[in-house]
Coordinates of C-alpha atoms in Angstrom, one line a residue:
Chain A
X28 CA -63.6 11.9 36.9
X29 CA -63.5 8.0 36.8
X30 CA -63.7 6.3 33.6
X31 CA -64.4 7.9 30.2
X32 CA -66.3 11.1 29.6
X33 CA -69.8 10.7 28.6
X34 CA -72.5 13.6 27.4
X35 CA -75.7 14.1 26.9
X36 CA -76.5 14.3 23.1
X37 CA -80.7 14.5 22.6
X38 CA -83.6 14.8 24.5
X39 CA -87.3 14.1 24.4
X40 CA -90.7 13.2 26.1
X41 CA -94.5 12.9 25.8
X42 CA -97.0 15.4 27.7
X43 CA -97.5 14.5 30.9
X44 CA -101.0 13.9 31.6
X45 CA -103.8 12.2 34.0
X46 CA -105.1 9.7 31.7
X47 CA -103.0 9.0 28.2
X48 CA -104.7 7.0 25.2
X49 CA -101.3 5.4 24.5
X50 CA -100.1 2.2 26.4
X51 CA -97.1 2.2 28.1
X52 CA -94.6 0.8 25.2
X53 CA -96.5 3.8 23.2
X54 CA -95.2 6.4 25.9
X55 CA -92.1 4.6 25.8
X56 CA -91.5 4.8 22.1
X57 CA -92.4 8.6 21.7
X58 CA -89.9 9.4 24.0
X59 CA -87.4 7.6 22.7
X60 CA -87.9 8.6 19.2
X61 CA -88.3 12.1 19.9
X62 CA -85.0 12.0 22.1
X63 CA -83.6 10.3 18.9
X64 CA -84.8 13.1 16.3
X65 CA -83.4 16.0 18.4
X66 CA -79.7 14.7 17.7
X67 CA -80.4 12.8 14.4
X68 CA -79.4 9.1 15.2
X69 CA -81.0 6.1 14.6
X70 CA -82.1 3.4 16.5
X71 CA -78.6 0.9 15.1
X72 CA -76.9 3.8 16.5
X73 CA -77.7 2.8 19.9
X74 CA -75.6 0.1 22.0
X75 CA -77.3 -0.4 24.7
X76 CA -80.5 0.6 26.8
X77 CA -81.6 1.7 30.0
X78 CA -85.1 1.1 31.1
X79 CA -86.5 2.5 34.2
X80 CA -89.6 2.6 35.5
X81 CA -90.9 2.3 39.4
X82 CA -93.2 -0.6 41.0
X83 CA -94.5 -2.8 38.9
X84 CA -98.2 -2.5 40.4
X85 CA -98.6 1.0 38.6
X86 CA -98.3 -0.2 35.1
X87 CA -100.2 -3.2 36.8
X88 CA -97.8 -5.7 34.8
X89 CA -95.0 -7.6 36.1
X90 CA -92.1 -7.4 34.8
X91 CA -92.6 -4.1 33.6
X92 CA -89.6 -3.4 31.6
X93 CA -89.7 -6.6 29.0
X94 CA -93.1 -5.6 29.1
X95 CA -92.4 -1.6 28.3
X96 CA -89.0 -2.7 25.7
X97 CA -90.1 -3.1 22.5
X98 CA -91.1 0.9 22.9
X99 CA -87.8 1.7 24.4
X100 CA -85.6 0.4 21.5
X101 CA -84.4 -2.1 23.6
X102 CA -85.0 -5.6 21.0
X103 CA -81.7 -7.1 20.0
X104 CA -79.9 -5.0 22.2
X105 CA -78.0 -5.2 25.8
X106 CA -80.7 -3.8 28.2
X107 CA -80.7 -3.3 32.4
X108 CA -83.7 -1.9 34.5
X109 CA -83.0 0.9 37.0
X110 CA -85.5 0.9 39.4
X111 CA -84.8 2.6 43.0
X112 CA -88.6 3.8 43.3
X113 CA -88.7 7.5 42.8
X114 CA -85.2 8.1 42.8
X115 CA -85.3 6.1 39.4
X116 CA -85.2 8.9 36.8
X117 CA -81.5 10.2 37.8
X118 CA -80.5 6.7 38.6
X119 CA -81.1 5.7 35.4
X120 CA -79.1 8.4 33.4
X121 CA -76.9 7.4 36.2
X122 CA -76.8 3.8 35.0
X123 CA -76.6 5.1 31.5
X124 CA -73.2 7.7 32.3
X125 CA -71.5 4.0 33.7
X126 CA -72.5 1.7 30.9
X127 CA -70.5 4.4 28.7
X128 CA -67.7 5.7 31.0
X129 CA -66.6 1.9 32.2
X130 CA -65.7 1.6 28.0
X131 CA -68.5 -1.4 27.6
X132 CA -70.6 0.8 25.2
X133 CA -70.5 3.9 23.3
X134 CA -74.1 4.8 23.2
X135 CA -76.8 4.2 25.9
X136 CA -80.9 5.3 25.3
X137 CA -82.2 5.7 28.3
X138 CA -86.1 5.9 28.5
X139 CA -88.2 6.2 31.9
X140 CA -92.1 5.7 31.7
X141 CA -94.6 5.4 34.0
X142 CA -98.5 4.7 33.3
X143 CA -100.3 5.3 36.8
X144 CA -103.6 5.2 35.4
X145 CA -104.0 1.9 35.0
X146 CA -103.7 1.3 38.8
X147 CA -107.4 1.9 39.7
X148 CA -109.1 3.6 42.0
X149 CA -105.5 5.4 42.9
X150 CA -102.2 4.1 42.5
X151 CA -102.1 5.4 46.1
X152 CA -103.3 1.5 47.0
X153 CA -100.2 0.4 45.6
X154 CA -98.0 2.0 47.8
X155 CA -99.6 -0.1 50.5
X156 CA -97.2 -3.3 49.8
X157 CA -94.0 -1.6 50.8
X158 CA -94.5 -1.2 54.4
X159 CA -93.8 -4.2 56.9
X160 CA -95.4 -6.6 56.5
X161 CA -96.3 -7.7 60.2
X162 CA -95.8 -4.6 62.4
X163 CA -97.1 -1.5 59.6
X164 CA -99.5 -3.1 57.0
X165 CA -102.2 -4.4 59.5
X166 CA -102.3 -0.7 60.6
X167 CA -103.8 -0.1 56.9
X168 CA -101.1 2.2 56.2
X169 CA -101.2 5.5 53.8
X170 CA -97.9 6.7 51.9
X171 CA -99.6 10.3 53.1
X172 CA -98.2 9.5 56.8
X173 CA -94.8 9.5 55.9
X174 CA -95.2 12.7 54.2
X175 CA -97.1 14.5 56.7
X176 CA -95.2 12.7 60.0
X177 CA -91.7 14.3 58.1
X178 CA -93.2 17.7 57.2
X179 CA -94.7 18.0 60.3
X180 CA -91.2 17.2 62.0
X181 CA -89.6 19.5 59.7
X182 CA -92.2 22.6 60.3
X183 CA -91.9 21.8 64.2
X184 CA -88.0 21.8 64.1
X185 CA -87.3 24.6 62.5
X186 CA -90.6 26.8 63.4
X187 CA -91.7 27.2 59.4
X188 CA -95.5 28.2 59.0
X189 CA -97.7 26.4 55.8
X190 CA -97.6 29.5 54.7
X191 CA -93.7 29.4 54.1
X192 CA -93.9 26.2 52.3
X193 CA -96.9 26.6 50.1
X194 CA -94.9 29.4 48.5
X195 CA -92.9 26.2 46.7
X196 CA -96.2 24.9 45.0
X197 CA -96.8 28.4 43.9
X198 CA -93.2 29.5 42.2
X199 CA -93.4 25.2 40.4
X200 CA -96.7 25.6 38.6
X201 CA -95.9 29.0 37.9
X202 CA -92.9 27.8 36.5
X203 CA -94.9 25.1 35.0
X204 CA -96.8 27.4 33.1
X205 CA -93.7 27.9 30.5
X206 CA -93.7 24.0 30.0
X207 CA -95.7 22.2 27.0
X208 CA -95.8 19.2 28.6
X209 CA -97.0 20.2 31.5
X210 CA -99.9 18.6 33.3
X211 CA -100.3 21.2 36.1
X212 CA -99.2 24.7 35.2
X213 CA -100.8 27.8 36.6
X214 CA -99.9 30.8 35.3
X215 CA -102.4 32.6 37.9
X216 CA -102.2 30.2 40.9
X217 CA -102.2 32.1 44.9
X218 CA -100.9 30.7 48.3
X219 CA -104.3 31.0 49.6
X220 CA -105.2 28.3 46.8
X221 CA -102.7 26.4 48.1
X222 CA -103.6 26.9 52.1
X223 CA -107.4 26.8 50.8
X224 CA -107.3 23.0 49.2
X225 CA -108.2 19.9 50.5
X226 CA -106.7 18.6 53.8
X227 CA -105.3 15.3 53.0
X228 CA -103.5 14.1 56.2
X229 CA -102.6 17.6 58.0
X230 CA -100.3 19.4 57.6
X231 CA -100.4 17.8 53.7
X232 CA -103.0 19.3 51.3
X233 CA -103.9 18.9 48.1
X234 CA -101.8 21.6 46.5
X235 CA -98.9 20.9 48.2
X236 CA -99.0 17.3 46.4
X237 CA -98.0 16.7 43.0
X238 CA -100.2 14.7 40.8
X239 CA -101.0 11.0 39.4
X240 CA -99.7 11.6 35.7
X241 CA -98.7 9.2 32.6
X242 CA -95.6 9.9 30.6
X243 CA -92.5 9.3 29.6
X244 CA -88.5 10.9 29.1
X245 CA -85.8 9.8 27.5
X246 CA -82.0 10.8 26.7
X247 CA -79.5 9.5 24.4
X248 CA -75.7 9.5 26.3
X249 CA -72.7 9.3 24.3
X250 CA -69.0 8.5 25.1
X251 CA -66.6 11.9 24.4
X252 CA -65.6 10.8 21.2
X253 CA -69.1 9.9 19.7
X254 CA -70.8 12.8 21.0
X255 CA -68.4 15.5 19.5
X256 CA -69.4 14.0 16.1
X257 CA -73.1 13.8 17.4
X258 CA -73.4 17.7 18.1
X259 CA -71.4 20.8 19.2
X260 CA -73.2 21.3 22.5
X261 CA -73.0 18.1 24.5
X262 CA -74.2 18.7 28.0
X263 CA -71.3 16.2 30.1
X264 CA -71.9 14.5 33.0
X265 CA -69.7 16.0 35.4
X266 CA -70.3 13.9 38.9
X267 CA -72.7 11.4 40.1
X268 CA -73.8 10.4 43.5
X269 CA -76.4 8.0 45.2
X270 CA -77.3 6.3 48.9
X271 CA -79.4 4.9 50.9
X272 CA -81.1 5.2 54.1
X273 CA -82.4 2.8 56.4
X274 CA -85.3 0.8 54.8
X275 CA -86.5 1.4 58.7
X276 CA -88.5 4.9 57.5
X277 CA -89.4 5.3 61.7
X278 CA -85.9 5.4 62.6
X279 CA -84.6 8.2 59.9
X280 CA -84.4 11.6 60.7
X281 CA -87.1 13.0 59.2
X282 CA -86.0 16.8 59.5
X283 CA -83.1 16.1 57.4
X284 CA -82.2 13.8 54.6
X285 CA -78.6 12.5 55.1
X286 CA -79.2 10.5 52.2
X287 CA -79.4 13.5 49.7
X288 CA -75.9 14.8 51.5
X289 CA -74.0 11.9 51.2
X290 CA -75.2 11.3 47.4
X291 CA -75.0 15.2 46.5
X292 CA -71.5 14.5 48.4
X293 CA -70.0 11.9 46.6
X294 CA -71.2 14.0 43.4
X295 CA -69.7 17.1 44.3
X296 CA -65.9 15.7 44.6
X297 CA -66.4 13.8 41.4
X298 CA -66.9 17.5 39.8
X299 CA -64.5 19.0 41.7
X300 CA -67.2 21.3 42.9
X301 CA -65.8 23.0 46.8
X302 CA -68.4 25.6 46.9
X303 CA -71.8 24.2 45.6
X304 CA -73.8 27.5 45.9
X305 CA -71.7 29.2 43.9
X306 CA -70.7 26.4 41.7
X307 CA -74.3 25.5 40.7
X308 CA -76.2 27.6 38.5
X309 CA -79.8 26.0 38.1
X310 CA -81.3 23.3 40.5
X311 CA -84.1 20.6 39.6
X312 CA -83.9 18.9 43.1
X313 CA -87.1 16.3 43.5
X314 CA -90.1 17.8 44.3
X315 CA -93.3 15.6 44.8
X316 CA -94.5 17.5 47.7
X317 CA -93.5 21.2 48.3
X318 CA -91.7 20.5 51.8
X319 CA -89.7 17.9 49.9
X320 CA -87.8 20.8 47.3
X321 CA -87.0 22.9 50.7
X322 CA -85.6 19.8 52.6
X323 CA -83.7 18.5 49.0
X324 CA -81.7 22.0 48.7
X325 CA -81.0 21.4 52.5
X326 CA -79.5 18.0 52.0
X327 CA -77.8 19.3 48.9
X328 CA -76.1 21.8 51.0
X329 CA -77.4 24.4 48.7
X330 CA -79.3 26.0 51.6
X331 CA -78.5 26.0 55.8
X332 CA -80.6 23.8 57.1
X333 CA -84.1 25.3 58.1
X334 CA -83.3 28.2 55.8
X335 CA -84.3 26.8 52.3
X336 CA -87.8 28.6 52.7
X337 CA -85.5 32.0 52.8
X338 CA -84.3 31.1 49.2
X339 CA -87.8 30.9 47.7
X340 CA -89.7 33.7 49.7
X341 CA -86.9 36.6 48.6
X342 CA -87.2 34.8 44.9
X343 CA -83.6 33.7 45.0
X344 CA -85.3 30.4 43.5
X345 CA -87.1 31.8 40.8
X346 CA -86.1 31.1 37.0
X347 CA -84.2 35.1 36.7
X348 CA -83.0 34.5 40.6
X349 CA -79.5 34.2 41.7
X350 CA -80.3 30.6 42.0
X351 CA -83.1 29.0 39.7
X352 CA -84.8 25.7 41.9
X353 CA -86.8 23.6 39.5
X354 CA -87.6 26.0 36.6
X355 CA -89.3 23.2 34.4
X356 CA -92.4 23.4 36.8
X357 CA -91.2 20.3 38.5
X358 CA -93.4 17.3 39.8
X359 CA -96.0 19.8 41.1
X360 CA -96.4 22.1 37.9
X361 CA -94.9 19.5 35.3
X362 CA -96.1 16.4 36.6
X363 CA -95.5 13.6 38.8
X364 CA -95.0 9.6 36.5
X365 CA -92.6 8.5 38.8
X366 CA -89.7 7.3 36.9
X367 CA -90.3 9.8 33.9
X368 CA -90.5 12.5 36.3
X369 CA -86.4 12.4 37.6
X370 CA -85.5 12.0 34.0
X371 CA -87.6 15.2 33.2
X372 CA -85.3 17.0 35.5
X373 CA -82.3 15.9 33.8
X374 CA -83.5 16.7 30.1
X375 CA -84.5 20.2 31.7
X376 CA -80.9 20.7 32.6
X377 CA -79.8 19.9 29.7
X378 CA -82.4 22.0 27.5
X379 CA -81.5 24.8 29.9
X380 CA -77.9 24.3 29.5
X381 CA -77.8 24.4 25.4
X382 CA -80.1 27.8 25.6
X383 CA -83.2 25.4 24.4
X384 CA -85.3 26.2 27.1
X385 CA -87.4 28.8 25.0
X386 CA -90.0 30.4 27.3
X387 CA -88.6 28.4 30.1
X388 CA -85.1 29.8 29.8
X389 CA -82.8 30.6 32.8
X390 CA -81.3 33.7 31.7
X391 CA -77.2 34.3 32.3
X392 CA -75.8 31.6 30.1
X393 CA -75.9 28.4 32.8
X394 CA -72.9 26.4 32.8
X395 CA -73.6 23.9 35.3
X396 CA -77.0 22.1 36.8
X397 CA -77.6 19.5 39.1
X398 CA -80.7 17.1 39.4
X399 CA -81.9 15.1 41.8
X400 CA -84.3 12.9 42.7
X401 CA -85.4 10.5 45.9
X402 CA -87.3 7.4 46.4
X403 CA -87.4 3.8 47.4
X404 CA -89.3 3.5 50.9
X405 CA -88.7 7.5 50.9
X406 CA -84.7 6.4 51.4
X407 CA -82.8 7.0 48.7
X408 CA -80.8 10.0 47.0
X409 CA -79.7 10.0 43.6
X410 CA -77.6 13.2 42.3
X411 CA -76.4 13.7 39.0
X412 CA -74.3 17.0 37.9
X413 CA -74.3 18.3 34.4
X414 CA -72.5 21.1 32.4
X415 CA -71.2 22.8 29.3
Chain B
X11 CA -98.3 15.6 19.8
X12 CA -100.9 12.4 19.1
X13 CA -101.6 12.2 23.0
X14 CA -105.9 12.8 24.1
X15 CA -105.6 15.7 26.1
X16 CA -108.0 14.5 28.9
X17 CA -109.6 11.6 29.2
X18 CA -112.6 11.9 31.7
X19 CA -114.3 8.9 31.7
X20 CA -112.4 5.7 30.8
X21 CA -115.4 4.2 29.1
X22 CA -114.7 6.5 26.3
X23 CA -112.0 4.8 25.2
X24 CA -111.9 0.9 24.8
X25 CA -110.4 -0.6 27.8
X26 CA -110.1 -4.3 29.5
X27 CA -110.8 -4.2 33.5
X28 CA -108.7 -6.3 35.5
X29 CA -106.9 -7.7 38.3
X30 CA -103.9 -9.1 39.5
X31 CA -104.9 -11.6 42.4
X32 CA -102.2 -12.7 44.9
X33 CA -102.5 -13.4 48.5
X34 CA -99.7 -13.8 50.6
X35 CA -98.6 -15.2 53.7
X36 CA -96.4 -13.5 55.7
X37 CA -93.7 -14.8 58.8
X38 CA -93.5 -12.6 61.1
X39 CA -89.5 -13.8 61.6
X40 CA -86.9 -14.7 64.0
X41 CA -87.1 -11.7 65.7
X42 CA -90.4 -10.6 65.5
X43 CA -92.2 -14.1 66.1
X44 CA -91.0 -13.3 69.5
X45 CA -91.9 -9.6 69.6
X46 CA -95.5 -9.9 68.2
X47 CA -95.5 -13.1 71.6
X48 CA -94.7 -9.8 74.0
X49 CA -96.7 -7.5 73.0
X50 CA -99.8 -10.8 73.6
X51 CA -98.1 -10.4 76.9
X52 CA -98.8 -6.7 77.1
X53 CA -95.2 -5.6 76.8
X54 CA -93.1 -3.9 74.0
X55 CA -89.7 -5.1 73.8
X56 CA -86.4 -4.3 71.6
X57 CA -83.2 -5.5 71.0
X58 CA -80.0 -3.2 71.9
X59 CA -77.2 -3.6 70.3
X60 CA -74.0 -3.4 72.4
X61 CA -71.8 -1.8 69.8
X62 CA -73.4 0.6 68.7
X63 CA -75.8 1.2 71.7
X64 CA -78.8 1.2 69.5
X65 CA -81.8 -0.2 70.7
X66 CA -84.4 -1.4 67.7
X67 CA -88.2 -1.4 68.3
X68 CA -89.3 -3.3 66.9
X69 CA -86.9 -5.8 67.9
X70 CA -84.7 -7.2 65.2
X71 CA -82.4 -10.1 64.3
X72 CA -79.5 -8.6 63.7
X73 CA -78.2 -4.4 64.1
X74 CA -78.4 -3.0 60.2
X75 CA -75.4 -0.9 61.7
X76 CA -72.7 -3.2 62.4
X77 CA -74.4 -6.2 61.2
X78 CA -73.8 -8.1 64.8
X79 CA -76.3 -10.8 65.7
X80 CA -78.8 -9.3 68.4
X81 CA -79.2 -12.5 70.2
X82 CA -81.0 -13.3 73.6
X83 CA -79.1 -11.2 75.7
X84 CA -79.7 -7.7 73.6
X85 CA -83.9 -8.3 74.3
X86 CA -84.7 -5.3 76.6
X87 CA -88.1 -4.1 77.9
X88 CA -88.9 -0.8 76.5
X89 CA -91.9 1.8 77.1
X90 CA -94.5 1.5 77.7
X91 CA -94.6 5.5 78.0
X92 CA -92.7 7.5 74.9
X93 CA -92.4 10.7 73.2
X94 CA -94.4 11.9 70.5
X95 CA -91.9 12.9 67.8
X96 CA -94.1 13.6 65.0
X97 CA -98.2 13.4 63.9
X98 CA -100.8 13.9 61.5
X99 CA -104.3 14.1 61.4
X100 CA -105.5 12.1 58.0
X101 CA -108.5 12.8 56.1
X102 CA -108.6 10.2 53.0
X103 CA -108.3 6.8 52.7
X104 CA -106.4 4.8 49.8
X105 CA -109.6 4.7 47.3
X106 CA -109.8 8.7 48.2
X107 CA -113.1 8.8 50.3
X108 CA -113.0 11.3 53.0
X109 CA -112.6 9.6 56.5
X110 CA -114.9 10.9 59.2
X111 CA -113.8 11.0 61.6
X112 CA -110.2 11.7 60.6
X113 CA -107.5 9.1 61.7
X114 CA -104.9 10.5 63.5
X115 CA -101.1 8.9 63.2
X116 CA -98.4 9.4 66.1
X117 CA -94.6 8.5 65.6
X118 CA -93.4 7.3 69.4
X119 CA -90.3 7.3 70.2
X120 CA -90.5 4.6 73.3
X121 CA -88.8 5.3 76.3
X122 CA -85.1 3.1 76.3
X123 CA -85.8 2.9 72.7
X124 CA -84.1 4.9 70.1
X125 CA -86.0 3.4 66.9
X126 CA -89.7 4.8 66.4
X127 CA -92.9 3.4 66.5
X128 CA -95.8 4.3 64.0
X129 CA -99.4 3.4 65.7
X130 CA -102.8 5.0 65.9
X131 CA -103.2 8.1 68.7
X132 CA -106.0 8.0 70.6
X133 CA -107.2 11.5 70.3
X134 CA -108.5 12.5 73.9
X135 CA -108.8 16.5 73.3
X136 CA -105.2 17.2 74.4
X137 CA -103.9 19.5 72.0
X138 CA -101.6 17.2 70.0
X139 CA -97.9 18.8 69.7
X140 CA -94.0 16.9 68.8
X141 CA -92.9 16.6 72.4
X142 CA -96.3 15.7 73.9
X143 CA -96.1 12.3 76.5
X144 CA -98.1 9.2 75.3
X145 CA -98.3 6.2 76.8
X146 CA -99.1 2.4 74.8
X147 CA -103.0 1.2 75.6
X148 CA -103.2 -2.6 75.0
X149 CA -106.3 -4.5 73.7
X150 CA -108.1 -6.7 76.7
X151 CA -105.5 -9.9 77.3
X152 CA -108.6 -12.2 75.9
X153 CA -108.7 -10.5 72.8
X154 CA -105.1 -10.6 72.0
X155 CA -103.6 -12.3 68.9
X156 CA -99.8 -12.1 68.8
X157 CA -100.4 -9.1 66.3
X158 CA -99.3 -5.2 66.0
X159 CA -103.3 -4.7 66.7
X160 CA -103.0 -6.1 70.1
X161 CA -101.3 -2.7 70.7
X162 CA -104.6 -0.9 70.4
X163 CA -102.8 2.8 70.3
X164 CA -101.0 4.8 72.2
X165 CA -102.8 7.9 73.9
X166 CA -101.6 11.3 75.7
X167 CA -100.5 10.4 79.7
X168 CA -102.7 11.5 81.7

């Protein structure tokens, strides 16, 4: 482990919903003071913060974090933006675990938000500025092709049916279900609603998508010695990991992300973790499209590649399986506000992993979780590891 | 929690429309000035780069690999027949109207090329399938800009 042990102390976040009444700093701030509450410290408490939040456009304010700070408890105090697109909610917790374990601070908030509402008709239009802009943007480019182009590849590689991978959307907002904050939870919710719903660009449909949502997450990390005094369950960060692809998205392989294995790599040495399916007891790999989960446990090496379908259909992924993937409901059951969304996985873990879970609850007694989460022009792989 | 559970129609809570306007003007680059110039000429080029035999289309400054300079003598002609490698058939567009017809989307993997191309597929009743051959169909030489549109799409060979 380099550098000093640091833990997760408190937790919190808003609902996640389509259309919040509260502004952006408002999201911000009831994150952060809830995460604040749950282990009884006070703003002065805090050293430093960690803001992170995805493009600009979706708030539709530039320079988003100044703009989002005075709700993140950021004024008078040392403050950094983590932004690596989707893969910003683990990066950030990421960012916070260094600001501690270099020795610079003791405490770090760390708060992710995202308001996608306010991007009108559909933050979808946004997405159209980070393709090239000579050879891909004159073809009027949709985020949807990537998507489809990769799930296509990976259905056609590895001969797996809609059918297989619907089955993900069904077990999340199932899952989802349990969650209070959740935005798209269905206890009652069928494959064939999920091969029944909207084409959007074949083979992606509108079930196998996760939503636009507003919210925001936040957690409070605390060097070794702080976070003893703080409470007598912190959840430590046991090994991190991130990397990036080629910003070239044509050029990747889009059956498998190598990004994801060299993060979820790099992550498993720092914990000292040799066998990673037996090692790790609960999974919240990133999940905004169902084909997404099944390719993450693939480039987490927590399934063979072209096999991760296996683990969900025998209901070795469900929340009382041998190996729990995304029991919070996920981006398609929980929600999907970019940033807020990887930092939902991590407070899941570490709700899980102090028996807080309540309805949610991974039974067994978890020791150990990962998260992960992927972004940037679909490129990068961020991997944090937590445990008790 | 104090958050409105659903907000349906935004006029029911007070709210400010606006925009953020920007244009911009983009250079197509070093490399690609003189790409975008071949493809007026009807041809596709890319750039290979010795080292680590990979060959870039589009054609690009410098190998992201290595980080050599791909300079004149890496420009190599490549297509203009390919592989398909992946599609999709799309159905909305950004403001999420339906598109009728659909647009479909090919990924073409150019033949002495090992980066991929993204362009429209002409859809000609083949059955559309990874593997399938396509060739590149350029717009008339008169109508040609020095743009990715003077590629008009690439279609199945006949």
């Amino acid at each position: 482990m380099a550098g000093r042990r640091v833990a997760i102390v408190g937790a919190g976040m808003t609902k996640f919903v389509r259309r919040a009444l509260e502004t952006g700093p408002e999201l911000a701030w009831e994150a952060a003071s809830k995460a604040l509450e749950s282990c009884e410290m006070t703003l002065d408490q805090v050293d430093a913060v960690v803001l992170g939040s995805a493009p600009d456009a979706f708030d539709g304010v530039h320079m988003k974090v100044e703009y989002l700070s005075p709700g993140a408890g950021a004024w008078g105090k040392p403050t950094i933006r983590g932004y690596v697109g989707g893969g910003t909610g683990v990066f950030a917790a990421i960012q916070g675990w260094y600001h501690i374990a270099s020795g610079m601070f003791d405490t770090a908030l760390v708060v992710c938000e995202e308001k996608m509402s306010s991007c009108h008709p559909h933050p979808q239009a946004a997405f159209n500025y980070i393709f090239d802009h000579t050879t891909e943007r004159p073809l009027g480019p949709n985020l949807l092709w990537i998507f489809a182009l990769e799930m296509n590849a990976y259905m056609t590689k590895y001969g797996l049916t809609k059918r297989d991978i619907a089955l993900v959307a069904v077990k999340n907002k199932r899952n989802a279900a349990a969650h209070p904050a959740a935005q798209l939870g269905d206890p009652n919710i069928t494959v064939e609603d999920v091969l029944n719903s909207e084409v959007l660009a074949w083979p992606v449909q509108r079930l196998d998508v996760s939503p636009v949502t507003d919210g925001a997450v936040a957690v409070v990390m605390a060097a070794d010695h702080v976070a003893r005094r703080v409470t007598n369950r912190p959840v430590w960060v046991e090994g991190v990991g991130w990397s990036l692809d080629t910003q070239y998205w044509t050029n990747r392989d889009l059956s498998y992300p190598t990004y994801v294995e060299e993060a979820a790599r790099k992550a498993y040495a720092m914990a000292g973790i040799r066998e990673p399916r037996k090692e790790i007891h609960i999974v919240e790999p990133y999940d905004p499209f169902d084909y997404k989960e099944l390719h993450h446990l693939e480039g987490l090496l927590l399934a063979d590649r072209g096999k991760a379908a296996e683990l969900v259909a025998l209901g070795i992924a469900n929340r009382d399986g041998a190996m729990p993937v995304t029991p919070s409901g996920g981006l398609l059951g929980v929600g999907n506000p970019i940033a807020a969304a990887g930092l939902m996985k991590v407070a899941e873990l570490f709700w899980q992993l102090r028996g807080e879970a309540g309805p949610r609850q991974v039974p067994g007694q978890p020791k150990r979780g990962l998260a992960q989460a992927w972004g940037d022009l679909m490129q990068v792989g961020t991997v944090i590891i937590l445990g008790i | 929690m104090p958050l409105k559970e659903r907000i349906s129609h935004i006029d029911e809570v007070r709210s400010w429309q606006g925009s953020i306007r920007l244009e911009g003007v983009y250079t197509a680059g070093v490399a690609g000035e003189r790409w975008l110039r071949g493809l007026q000429e009807g041809r596709i080029y890319g750039t290979r780069c010795p080292r680590c035999r990979y060959t870039y289309v589009p054609a690009r400054l410098f190998c992201e690999r290595c980080f050599g300079h791909l300079d004149e003598a890496t420009w190599v002609e490549v297509g203009p027949q390919g592989t398909l490698t992946s599609w999709t058939r799309v159905h909305v567009a950004l403001d999420g109207q339906r598109l009728s017809p659909p647009r479909c989307i090919g990924l073409v993997r150019l033949d002495g090329a090992d980066a991929l191309l993204v362009h429209d597929l002409l859809e000609d009743g083949t059955p559309l399938r990874v593997g399938l051959r396509v060739e590149a169909v350029f717009r008339p030489p008169a109508e040609r800009v020095g743009s990715i549109r003077d590629l008009a799409y690439f279609r199945p060979v006949p």
